[in-house]
DNA sequence: CTGAAAGCGCTTACAG
DNA sequence: CTGAAAGCGCTTACAG
């Protein structure tokens, strides 16, 4: 039954010691006699006592809690990131509170504010925009240790844990070029986000290496969510010269692109090719399987937690950049037989 | 710069009033003179003061926070549920802390315990098992208001918000029967979970109405995660008489089933049909599009929050059961032309 | 090894 | 309308 209204005083009374002694036992302070310890433990057990974390936090000024503000929970990439963050944090004795920004700066700020008010020990953020005043203030004040993950805000003294997709994008463009595609379009994320602008830049640069230009009409402005991918793709398809291939800067916009393509009764890759940034399990089973750039999501989450906890505990972590890699499937046309990068489903999901 | 170490005392000093007055202004207590209010507000602004939520919670004995323990974050169904829960909670002035059980009872208990220690105002749970001692204790003690969502634990005085899939399962079986399928198999969730057992029962009952039996060999034991769906399907395929159609009791096991089917080089629906409980955006684009039973996920989340907040505020909510519905696509064979239940992508995702 | 006491940052009767 | 003071449930020097 153990009514949770039991306090440390009740335990002290039951054990016949002072609350100080109870507290010491609970915090495994060395100087407690074995006898007292046993009595306290017995009382704790008997009463079903659980320390009030709120009171403890107020007193110790630490919550053993990390905040994680992600851009979009409906995005499997962030969901996987959140999972690995929670796991790594738990291993170090921290809880994590997740805030979902839904790609909306105001919602992001709402969560950051709430998290800060709760006095979390550290904050992991994947910023939805170029830096709201609140975010800039928080980062510059430095009161709460911060680390950026996936996306970041330039010019701030905050470690960044992310993956670099430049090489993979270059591989992708080489792959597309090899298949004979020349009209290549991209659905970009918001220019204010680092991943939004970087992926376009990397794409443009890679095209340039092949002597291909990236006309404005081939840059669709998306917001990393499905609906924007659909709209951008509709616009591409309405062009006098539609692209041969569309590269979606994240998996949700690729989903939207598939919606748009399907709505027009077109086929992938015969009528138009599709590739995506971020690889997810479903891409193996879409019609056709989608060629994608895979990030080492689990590693990113773990590295981010490590960096943040380093900061919290007074060490000075450095930024971490991990490589992404191209996974070729069939959505841009048949690759030459024997091309590397294809995979079996078992190898692909072995770590789930 | 507003160092966050500013406390209410600093504000009081700056405004030339007592901390009591500052507190009253912050909590919009009526009896404060306009002059004092203005001075306090100015001081708050000048110092960038933010109340310490930990201290406030300790004092008021409420955290304005809801806990949500879901079975698996990697499951898009729960992710969508979590999103709607957070949204509904936020509208009522509550934050929500999500705990991911990963379908593991110990992990579920870990999160429940942590949440209770943090003195959340209410707890929403989708139990991973039939009821751990901790969960039973918490529910019976009633110290923290609780509501079950999706799954529940029988015999407890805790409101349940869920969707009833019986009718939809019957529709599914009728659909399969109409297509000429007679050997129907199911990949079940853990028998200890309500959704695990209910879906098998509904399936068995529906088969019975058509004079079809459900042999043990056609019941694959899964755990709602992808790998188990793969294993169960491999076993089905190795049978002397493999089933015509496999019904996966959730979307992740359907993903696993697709993996297994693809690994054997078989085609859906020609070689074997597939249907799933839970509909997700990707099912429109898999090869082939997957026939699924859709739950009103957003409504469930909202209803769950409403019920929980009712409990917290002293009202007595009743349980809520919403219907699920069958969405026919092509993964079990071509439906007769003109059959209802098919849909366009736009109508389908109009609420995202 | 142990206990009395102060104090973490707030809120809220209570008295004026 | 306002302030002094108590107290939420803990932890932790301090003194013994």
XYZ file of C-alpha atoms (C1' of nucleotides) in Angstrom:
736
model
C 0.000 0.000 0.000
C 2.834 2.332 0.889
C 1.163 5.735 0.631
C 3.689 7.915 -1.128
C 3.124 10.662 1.392
C 5.815 9.057 3.537
C 8.623 11.501 4.176
C 12.102 11.238 5.494
C 10.800 12.130 8.944
C 8.569 9.099 8.992
C 11.502 6.914 8.101
C 13.632 8.516 10.800
C 10.919 7.935 13.389
C 10.414 4.335 12.316
C 14.146 3.646 12.416
C 14.721 5.556 15.625
C 17.396 7.828 14.165
C 17.561 11.415 12.948
C 16.661 12.486 9.440
C 20.325 13.286 8.917
C 21.202 9.674 9.382
C 18.459 8.550 7.054
C 19.737 10.958 4.454
C 23.261 9.682 4.879
C 22.175 6.107 4.357
C 20.195 7.072 1.284
C 23.170 8.859 -0.192
C 25.564 6.121 0.869
C 27.618 8.431 2.966
C 30.442 6.371 4.536
C 30.106 7.388 8.154
C 27.037 5.521 9.273
C 27.208 2.566 11.614
C 26.168 -0.748 10.126
C 23.454 -1.007 12.742
C 21.898 2.346 11.878
C 22.149 1.588 8.215
C 20.291 -1.671 8.658
C 17.538 -0.058 10.707
C 17.100 2.732 8.178
C 17.012 0.341 5.270
C 14.420 -1.748 7.051
C 12.294 1.314 7.737
C 12.570 2.457 4.145
C 11.441 -0.950 3.004
C 8.643 -1.178 5.536
C 7.213 2.210 4.680
C 7.854 1.986 0.948
C 9.659 5.298 1.205
C 10.875 7.029 -1.926
C 12.838 10.262 -1.642
C 11.175 13.324 -3.100
C 13.296 14.233 -6.092
C 11.934 17.763 -6.152
C 13.113 18.503 -2.634
C 16.435 16.873 -3.277
C 16.956 18.915 -6.421
C 16.150 22.159 -4.685
C 18.690 21.417 -2.030
C 21.500 20.019 -4.158
C 20.936 22.315 -7.096
C 21.081 19.440 -9.516
C 18.295 17.502 -11.133
C 20.211 14.655 -12.764
C 18.137 15.475 -15.790
C 19.071 16.395 -19.327
C 16.807 18.260 -21.713
C 16.611 17.281 -25.354
C 14.817 19.545 -27.784
C 14.353 17.840 -31.111
C 13.012 19.343 -34.285
C 10.249 16.832 -34.958
C 9.131 13.674 -33.142
C 7.323 12.392 -36.180
C 10.669 12.178 -37.952
C 12.109 8.669 -37.426
C 15.601 10.086 -37.517
C 14.991 12.203 -34.444
C 13.087 9.455 -32.749
C 16.047 7.153 -33.113
C 18.321 9.931 -31.925
C 16.136 10.477 -28.880
C 16.207 6.812 -28.082
C 19.981 6.599 -28.126
C 20.277 9.799 -26.108
C 17.977 8.469 -23.426
C 19.840 5.186 -23.307
C 23.245 6.801 -23.002
C 21.986 9.262 -20.410
C 20.394 6.532 -18.333
C 23.673 4.637 -18.311
C 25.253 7.707 -16.722
C 22.483 8.146 -14.181
C 20.600 10.914 -15.949
C 16.978 11.117 -17.048
C 16.071 12.987 -20.180
C 13.095 15.173 -20.884
C 12.242 15.457 -24.548
C 10.733 18.554 -26.094
C 9.329 18.360 -29.600
C 9.623 21.576 -31.587
C 7.613 20.355 -34.561
C 9.950 22.510 -36.660
C 8.409 25.605 -35.094
C 10.771 28.124 -33.479
C 8.160 29.328 -30.954
C 7.478 25.791 -29.842
C 11.195 25.165 -29.573
C 11.550 28.254 -27.399
C 8.634 27.160 -25.266
C 10.402 23.910 -24.512
C 13.770 25.478 -23.922
C 12.219 27.904 -21.490
C 10.296 25.209 -19.663
C 13.377 23.036 -19.446
C 15.485 25.875 -18.116
C 12.815 26.746 -15.558
C 12.996 23.153 -14.375
C 16.685 23.601 -13.835
C 17.823 20.670 -15.951
C 21.523 19.991 -15.618
C 22.219 20.266 -19.322
C 20.544 20.874 -22.643
C 20.858 19.122 -25.967
C 19.320 21.010 -28.859
C 18.834 20.519 -32.525
C 17.818 24.078 -33.357
C 14.835 24.646 -35.610
C 16.087 28.000 -36.764
C 19.119 30.207 -36.996
C 18.975 31.191 -33.380
C 16.101 32.762 -31.499
C 16.955 35.476 -28.969
C 16.167 33.035 -26.172
C 18.490 30.397 -27.556
C 21.269 32.907 -28.087
C 20.852 34.278 -24.568
C 20.855 30.818 -23.057
C 23.939 29.806 -24.967
C 25.835 32.990 -24.166
C 24.843 33.104 -20.521
C 26.246 29.627 -20.164
C 24.301 29.050 -16.981
C 23.085 25.708 -18.249
C 25.606 23.601 -20.155
C 24.543 23.130 -23.752
C 25.494 20.978 -26.715
C 24.076 21.117 -30.211
C 23.249 17.900 -31.970
C 22.569 17.423 -35.682
C 21.910 21.097 -36.349
C 23.695 24.001 -34.743
C 23.881 27.754 -34.484
C 27.083 29.282 -35.860
C 29.166 31.718 -33.864
C 28.378 30.308 -30.460
C 30.780 28.703 -28.056
C 28.743 25.506 -27.867
C 30.087 22.083 -28.846
C 28.413 20.510 -31.873
C 27.833 16.814 -32.429
C 26.745 16.129 -35.971
C 27.404 14.154 -39.054
C 28.972 15.515 -42.195
C 27.083 14.537 -45.318
C 29.285 16.274 -47.886
C 31.162 13.180 -49.008
C 27.994 11.122 -49.143
C 26.221 13.795 -51.172
C 29.156 13.788 -53.575
C 28.849 9.991 -53.820
C 25.161 10.368 -54.480
C 25.669 12.862 -57.261
C 28.338 10.641 -58.818
C 25.890 7.759 -58.650
C 23.164 9.817 -60.319
C 25.537 11.104 -62.944
C 26.686 7.562 -63.643
C 23.092 6.575 -64.283
C 22.882 9.268 -66.908
C 20.832 11.782 -64.922
C 21.600 15.431 -65.598
C 18.571 17.366 -64.418
C 18.936 17.091 -60.686
C 16.680 18.874 -58.213
C 16.689 19.188 -54.445
C 14.025 19.768 -51.844
C 15.886 21.812 -49.268
C 15.232 22.334 -45.593
C 14.889 25.843 -44.141
C 17.885 27.959 -45.079
C 18.109 29.138 -41.480
C 19.027 25.649 -40.302
C 22.530 24.382 -40.796
C 21.430 21.067 -42.223
C 19.018 22.946 -44.454
C 21.684 25.072 -46.071
C 24.569 22.594 -45.941
C 22.778 19.931 -47.885
C 21.947 22.317 -50.713
C 25.481 23.640 -50.730
C 26.980 20.176 -50.822
C 24.589 19.211 -53.595
C 25.361 22.309 -55.635
C 29.099 21.842 -55.209
C 28.920 18.211 -56.225
C 26.872 19.073 -59.296
C 29.426 21.715 -60.154
C 32.177 19.108 -60.149
C 30.252 17.390 -62.904
C 29.716 20.600 -64.786
C 26.032 20.702 -63.892
C 24.285 23.815 -62.658
C 21.562 23.935 -60.026
C 18.929 26.362 -61.331
C 16.610 28.048 -58.848
C 13.660 26.191 -60.320
C 15.328 22.980 -59.186
C 15.581 24.099 -55.587
C 12.342 23.422 -53.765
C 11.927 25.190 -50.477
C 10.807 22.729 -47.813
C 10.612 22.744 -44.039
C 11.700 19.148 -43.373
C 8.088 18.034 -43.019
C 6.105 15.808 -45.373
C 3.621 18.336 -46.710
C 6.370 20.644 -47.931
C 7.991 17.773 -49.816
C 4.713 17.128 -51.538
C 4.264 20.750 -52.558
C 7.826 21.129 -53.805
C 7.536 17.971 -55.860
C 4.251 19.074 -57.404
C 5.990 22.232 -58.488
C 8.883 20.272 -60.006
C 6.498 18.055 -61.920
C 4.671 21.065 -63.313
C 7.873 22.472 -64.776
C 8.288 22.505 -68.591
C 11.398 20.481 -67.994
C 10.859 18.449 -64.838
C 13.979 17.068 -63.140
C 15.218 13.514 -63.737
C 15.776 13.018 -60.042
C 14.622 14.697 -56.863
C 16.836 14.647 -53.793
C 14.883 15.262 -50.591
C 16.945 16.737 -47.760
C 15.227 14.527 -45.196
C 13.103 11.415 -45.043
C 9.767 13.105 -44.352
C 10.028 15.330 -47.408
C 10.848 12.174 -49.390
C 7.589 10.706 -48.104
C 5.792 13.803 -49.325
C 7.553 13.528 -52.676
C 6.361 9.951 -53.019
C 2.831 11.129 -52.271
C 3.015 13.745 -55.016
C 4.553 11.397 -57.552
C 1.995 8.727 -56.818
C -0.857 11.222 -57.049
C 0.173 12.009 -60.602
C 0.309 8.340 -61.478
C 4.020 8.490 -62.205
C 6.494 5.711 -61.482
C 9.822 5.783 -59.656
C 12.457 5.581 -61.087
C 11.160 5.267 -64.670
C 9.415 8.627 -64.719
C 11.393 10.344 -62.023
C 14.103 9.298 -59.588
C 14.135 9.930 -55.831
C 16.840 10.002 -53.204
C 16.732 11.113 -49.583
C 18.902 12.330 -46.779
C 18.420 10.119 -43.689
C 17.907 6.428 -43.991
C 15.059 4.689 -42.230
C 13.921 1.059 -42.087
C 10.915 1.725 -44.315
C 13.078 2.793 -47.233
C 13.897 -0.863 -47.820
C 10.251 -1.614 -48.454
C 8.952 1.383 -50.319
C 8.087 1.037 -53.973
C 10.844 1.145 -55.060
C 13.387 0.953 -52.213
C 14.811 4.420 -51.714
C 18.446 5.361 -52.172
C 19.412 7.320 -49.099
C 22.203 8.869 -47.094
C 22.506 7.206 -43.727
C 23.711 8.981 -40.606
C 25.286 7.112 -37.693
C 22.357 8.140 -35.542
C 23.077 5.984 -32.519
C 26.666 7.170 -32.388
C 25.557 10.779 -32.648
C 23.233 10.381 -29.681
C 25.885 8.747 -27.560
C 28.545 11.289 -28.474
C 26.148 14.133 -27.719
C 25.396 12.812 -24.242
C 29.055 12.245 -23.554
C 29.891 15.798 -24.591
C 27.087 17.274 -22.533
C 27.932 15.305 -19.417
C 31.555 16.313 -19.872
C 30.433 19.917 -19.823
C 28.232 19.390 -16.815
C 31.035 17.797 -14.893
C 33.436 20.576 -15.727
C 35.405 19.020 -18.532
C 35.695 20.724 -21.914
C 34.433 18.496 -24.676
C 35.273 19.098 -28.289
C 32.847 19.037 -31.165
C 32.350 15.725 -32.923
C 31.723 15.198 -36.610
C 30.899 11.739 -37.891
C 30.630 10.732 -41.555
C 27.358 9.811 -43.262
C 27.291 7.251 -46.040
C 25.377 6.593 -49.211
C 23.123 3.546 -49.386
C 22.224 2.789 -52.980
C 18.870 1.184 -53.686
C 16.695 1.304 -56.769
C 14.861 4.610 -56.639
C 17.164 6.412 -59.042
C 17.426 3.633 -61.618
C 19.176 0.284 -61.705
C 22.738 0.571 -60.485
C 25.409 -1.268 -62.456
C 25.503 -4.852 -61.273
C 28.174 -5.280 -58.675
C 27.940 -1.763 -57.308
C 28.733 -1.553 -53.643
C 26.345 0.006 -51.182
C 23.390 -2.334 -51.529
C 22.555 -4.396 -48.536
C 20.510 -7.170 -46.988
C 17.786 -6.269 -44.542
C 19.349 -8.307 -41.784
C 22.684 -6.516 -41.903
C 20.904 -3.247 -42.084
C 18.838 -3.541 -38.989
C 21.164 -5.681 -36.944
C 21.531 -3.029 -34.293
C 17.893 -2.488 -33.531
C 23.118 38.907 -19.914
C 20.656 37.894 -17.235
C 22.518 35.241 -15.281
C 19.900 32.709 -14.306
C 21.115 32.774 -10.730
C 18.698 35.652 -10.126
C 16.264 34.786 -7.402
C 13.060 36.248 -6.165
C 14.998 38.160 -3.524
C 16.966 39.987 -6.164
C 13.767 40.974 -7.876
C 12.260 42.144 -4.590
C 15.323 44.257 -3.848
C 15.358 45.736 -7.337
C 11.668 46.572 -7.145
C 11.797 47.803 -3.580
C 9.101 45.443 -2.332
C 8.992 42.192 -0.367
C 9.374 38.775 -1.928
C 5.744 38.147 -1.040
C 4.669 40.937 -3.315
C 6.885 39.679 -6.097
C 5.361 36.255 -5.703
C 1.871 37.705 -5.806
C 2.570 39.534 -9.006
C 4.051 36.430 -10.555
C 1.015 34.403 -9.628
C -1.359 37.172 -10.635
C -2.841 37.414 -7.203
C -5.490 40.187 -7.289
C -4.456 42.216 -4.282
C -1.385 44.031 -5.513
C -1.367 47.740 -6.226
C -0.866 48.701 -9.845
C 2.238 50.610 -8.844
C 3.859 47.631 -7.131
C 2.928 45.391 -9.991
C 4.574 47.690 -12.486
C 7.753 47.966 -10.422
C 7.961 44.192 -10.016
C 7.351 43.554 -13.684
C 10.045 46.046 -14.574
C 12.483 44.395 -12.195
C 11.677 40.946 -13.563
C 12.322 42.226 -17.038
C 15.490 44.057 -16.113
C 17.002 41.102 -14.336
C 15.696 38.481 -16.736
C 14.239 36.669 -13.792
C 12.621 33.268 -14.241
C 11.002 31.536 -11.280
C 12.621 28.316 -10.180
C 10.091 25.627 -11.012
C 11.715 23.178 -8.631
C 11.220 25.451 -5.646
C 7.721 26.289 -6.699
C 6.832 22.624 -7.049
C 8.193 21.783 -3.650
C 6.113 24.478 -2.101
C 2.851 23.998 -4.009
C 3.077 20.239 -4.215
C 2.286 20.273 -7.892
C 4.582 20.083 -10.854
C 2.176 20.855 -13.695
C 3.751 17.857 -15.354
C 2.282 14.671 -16.725
C 4.235 11.460 -17.217
C 3.701 9.332 -20.293
C 5.212 5.880 -20.428
C 4.927 4.432 -23.900
C 5.814 0.951 -25.017
C 8.197 1.847 -27.820
C 9.377 5.175 -29.242
C 10.484 3.574 -32.456
C 6.869 2.658 -33.136
C 5.268 5.445 -35.194
C 1.930 4.742 -33.570
C 3.256 5.645 -30.134
C 5.204 8.538 -31.473
C 2.041 10.011 -32.918
C 0.246 9.298 -29.674
C 2.974 11.061 -27.727
C 2.745 14.050 -29.978
C -0.970 14.465 -29.497
C -0.650 13.929 -25.757
C 1.977 16.631 -25.472
C -0.082 19.008 -27.537
C -3.255 18.470 -25.534
C -1.352 18.731 -22.262
C 0.348 21.934 -23.294
C -3.012 23.453 -24.124
C -4.029 22.802 -20.524
C -0.812 24.194 -19.086
C 0.953 20.906 -18.448
C 4.313 19.648 -19.628
C 4.796 15.993 -20.363
C 7.770 13.785 -19.670
C 7.978 10.763 -21.925
C 9.455 7.463 -20.826
C 10.183 4.824 -23.439
C 9.800 1.243 -22.220
C 11.155 -0.364 -25.374
C 8.658 -3.161 -24.661
C 10.700 -4.124 -21.606
C 8.882 -4.327 -18.269
C 11.980 -3.427 -16.237
C 12.557 -0.345 -18.325
C 8.901 0.567 -17.972
C 9.194 0.239 -14.203
C 12.338 2.323 -14.199
C 10.484 5.153 -15.863
C 7.404 4.852 -13.702
C 9.560 4.994 -10.605
C 11.549 7.969 -11.829
C 8.390 9.802 -12.795
C 6.789 9.127 -9.436
C 9.934 10.295 -7.648
C 9.668 13.523 -9.580
C 6.182 13.943 -8.246
C 4.467 14.333 -11.581
C 0.827 15.323 -11.227
C -0.489 12.409 -13.240
C 0.617 9.363 -15.167
C -0.427 8.018 -18.541
C 0.724 4.473 -19.208
C 0.519 1.983 -21.979
C 1.662 -1.041 -19.989
C 4.228 -3.346 -21.521
C 3.089 -6.298 -19.490
C 0.232 -7.665 -17.447
C 1.117 -5.597 -14.436
C 4.399 -5.422 -12.585
C 4.231 -5.208 -8.780
C 5.282 -1.579 -9.002
C 2.545 -0.726 -11.454
C -0.072 -2.523 -9.395
C 1.078 -0.783 -6.230
C 1.049 2.602 -7.880
C -2.404 2.066 -9.319
C -3.847 0.770 -6.070
C -2.228 3.361 -3.854
C -3.811 5.995 -6.017
C -1.400 8.630 -4.758
C -0.713 9.752 -8.300
C -3.688 9.892 -10.651
C -3.319 7.386 -13.459
C -4.959 6.639 -16.775
C -4.169 3.775 -19.129
C -3.927 4.478 -22.811
C -3.960 1.927 -25.639
C -3.130 -1.016 -23.407
C -4.358 -1.537 -19.880
C -4.188 -3.784 -16.861
C -7.436 -5.549 -16.016
C -8.928 -5.470 -12.559
C -7.675 -2.041 -11.615
C -9.736 1.017 -10.873
C -7.971 3.074 -13.509
C -9.742 4.678 -16.484
C -8.763 3.280 -19.875
C -8.606 5.214 -23.118
C -8.214 2.896 -26.054
C -9.564 1.898 -29.376
C -11.554 -1.230 -30.057
C -10.353 -3.099 -33.091
C -12.843 -5.991 -33.014
C -15.133 -4.663 -35.718
C -12.215 -3.684 -37.927
C -10.636 -7.101 -37.504
C -13.934 -8.663 -38.515
C -13.980 -6.418 -41.579
C -10.455 -7.463 -42.363
C -11.249 -11.148 -42.157
C -14.324 -10.666 -44.342
C -12.131 -8.852 -46.845
C -9.589 -11.675 -46.840
C -12.282 -14.306 -47.107
C -13.828 -12.441 -49.999
C -10.491 -12.565 -51.802
C -10.538 -16.319 -51.446
C -7.962 -16.631 -48.673
C -8.547 -19.445 -46.205
C -5.201 -20.065 -44.546
C -4.910 -17.036 -42.318
C -2.101 -16.520 -39.830
C -1.416 -13.890 -37.200
C 1.708 -12.515 -35.595
C 0.512 -11.741 -32.099
C 1.843 -9.362 -29.508
C 2.750 -10.568 -25.995
C -0.201 -12.412 -24.457
C 0.340 -10.456 -21.253
C -0.638 -7.218 -22.969
C -4.262 -6.475 -23.627
C -3.713 -5.479 -27.225
C -1.590 -8.591 -27.630
C -4.336 -10.970 -26.586
C -7.337 -9.012 -27.849
C -6.170 -8.887 -31.406
C -5.650 -12.645 -31.551
C -9.014 -13.239 -29.937
C -10.778 -10.930 -32.340
C -9.004 -12.582 -35.236
C -9.867 -16.059 -34.046
C -13.507 -15.145 -33.465
C -13.799 -13.557 -36.877
C -12.280 -16.619 -38.542
C -14.716 -18.757 -36.636
C -17.638 -16.841 -38.113
C -16.392 -17.971 -41.494
C -15.926 -21.528 -40.346
C -12.157 -21.201 -40.368
C -9.946 -22.449 -37.550
C -6.804 -20.772 -36.282
C -4.265 -23.558 -35.736
C -1.395 -22.974 -33.316
C 1.068 -23.118 -36.165
C -0.628 -20.033 -37.581
C -0.128 -18.028 -34.412
C 3.323 -16.491 -34.362
C 4.456 -15.175 -31.016
C 5.834 -11.679 -31.400
C 6.686 -8.850 -29.028
C 5.456 -5.905 -31.116
C 8.969 -5.199 -32.385
C 10.315 -5.698 -35.911
C 12.709 -8.583 -35.293
C 9.983 -10.763 -33.827
C 7.814 -10.183 -36.886
C 10.668 -11.325 -39.056
C 11.211 -14.495 -37.054
C 7.533 -15.393 -36.920
C 7.196 -14.908 -40.653
C 10.231 -17.057 -41.384
C 8.593 -19.798 -39.368
C 5.322 -19.426 -41.291
C 7.133 -19.619 -44.586
C 8.929 -22.789 -43.527
C 5.636 -24.541 -42.813
C 4.566 -27.420 -45.106
C 1.446 -25.383 -45.714
C 2.355 -21.716 -45.349
C -0.508 -19.286 -44.776
C -2.109 -17.316 -47.599
C -2.031 -14.155 -45.556
C -0.186 -12.948 -42.476
C -1.822 -10.416 -40.179
C 0.725 -8.559 -38.048
C -0.669 -7.209 -34.783
C 1.294 -3.974 -35.128
C 3.156 -2.000 -37.765
C 6.683 -2.867 -36.645
C 6.047 -6.601 -36.860
C 4.642 -5.965 -40.334
C 7.945 -4.307 -41.207
C 9.735 -7.421 -39.965
C 7.384 -9.601 -41.967
C 8.205 -7.630 -45.097
C 11.887 -8.144 -44.378
C 11.436 -11.900 -44.105
C 9.277 -12.153 -47.194
C 11.700 -10.061 -49.200
C 14.674 -12.094 -47.977
C 13.075 -15.212 -49.452
C 12.503 -13.480 -52.739
C 8.728 -13.807 -52.429
C 6.210 -11.260 -53.624
C 3.289 -9.659 -51.837
C 0.442 -10.380 -52.426
C 1.028 -12.978 -55.157
C 3.026 -15.359 -52.960
C 1.686 -14.269 -49.592
C -0.600 -11.523 -48.356
C 0.085 -9.111 -45.508
C -2.088 -6.934 -43.312
C -1.243 -4.945 -40.215
C -2.783 -3.423 -37.136
C -1.934 0.304 -36.940
C -1.787 2.409 -40.013
C 1.171 4.651 -40.715
C 2.015 7.032 -43.561
C 4.608 4.675 -45.008
C 2.051 1.947 -45.655
C 0.841 3.944 -48.639
C 4.243 3.656 -50.244
C 5.438 0.189 -49.401
C 5.606 -2.407 -52.111
C 2.719 -3.071 -52.235
C 0.722 -0.598 -50.145
C -0.299 -2.358 -46.947
C -3.866 -3.013 -45.881
C -4.102 -1.888 -42.285
C -6.363 -1.141 -39.357
C -6.183 2.513 -38.430
C -6.667 3.804 -34.911
C -7.843 7.350 -34.208
C -4.504 8.069 -32.601
C -4.842 11.802 -32.190
C -8.241 11.432 -30.570
C -6.895 8.800 -28.213
C -4.137 11.100 -27.054
C -6.483 13.990 -26.480
C -9.042 11.847 -24.673
C -6.336 10.383 -22.468
C -5.087 13.799 -21.398
C -8.601 14.992 -20.741
C -9.315 11.962 -18.578
C -6.074 12.333 -16.661
C -6.517 16.024 -16.026
C -10.068 15.330 -14.901
C -8.669 12.928 -12.360
C -6.016 15.361 -11.246
C -8.557 18.090 -10.737
C -10.827 15.847 -8.759
C -13.382 14.890 -11.347
C -14.100 11.242 -12.140
C -13.537 10.525 -15.780
C -14.950 7.469 -17.454
C -13.113 5.126 -19.751
C -13.199 5.913 -23.445
C -13.294 3.421 -26.290
C -12.994 4.647 -29.845
C -13.469 2.505 -32.954
C -10.653 1.551 -35.311
C -11.296 1.127 -39.006
C -10.049 -1.009 -41.849
C -8.119 0.659 -44.674
C -7.944 -1.645 -47.660
C -4.920 -1.413 -49.927
C -3.306 -3.997 -52.159
C -1.203 -6.199 -49.904
C -3.747 -9.001 -49.662
C -4.683 -9.097 -53.326
C -6.713 -6.837 -55.586
C -9.967 -5.809 -53.987
C -13.075 -5.873 -56.144
C -13.285 -2.627 -58.078
C -15.515 -0.226 -56.253
C -14.790 -1.519 -52.774
C -14.872 1.184 -50.154
C -11.951 1.809 -47.869
C -9.330 2.851 -50.383
C -8.123 6.359 -50.191
C -6.087 9.139 -51.675
C -2.871 10.207 -49.951
C -4.087 13.721 -49.455
C -7.236 12.759 -47.566
C -5.213 10.344 -45.559
C -2.689 12.691 -44.170
C -4.755 15.808 -44.110
C -4.426 16.132 -40.349
C -0.664 16.115 -40.108
C 29.236 7.884 14.049
C 25.311 11.133 15.109
C 21.975 14.975 15.623
C 20.337 19.882 15.665
C 20.027 23.424 12.641
C 20.398 26.142 8.567
C 18.999 26.764 4.056
C 17.802 25.606 -1.102
C 13.725 29.328 -3.633
C 9.606 29.656 -3.543
C 4.139 30.396 -1.708
C 0.729 31.576 1.453
C -1.963 32.032 5.614
C -1.676 35.644 9.152
C -1.610 40.110 10.957
C -1.630 44.677 10.072
C -2.497 46.297 -0.341
C 1.770 44.634 2.104
C 5.435 42.262 4.785
C 7.428 38.964 8.219
C 7.490 34.346 8.938
C 6.627 29.534 8.459
C 7.286 25.585 5.825
C 7.488 22.357 1.487
C 11.330 17.701 2.013
C 15.441 17.228 1.592
C 21.172 17.686 2.355
C 25.163 19.047 4.660
C 28.586 21.655 7.167
C 29.171 22.048 12.181
C 29.759 20.519 16.727
C 29.989 16.877 19.586
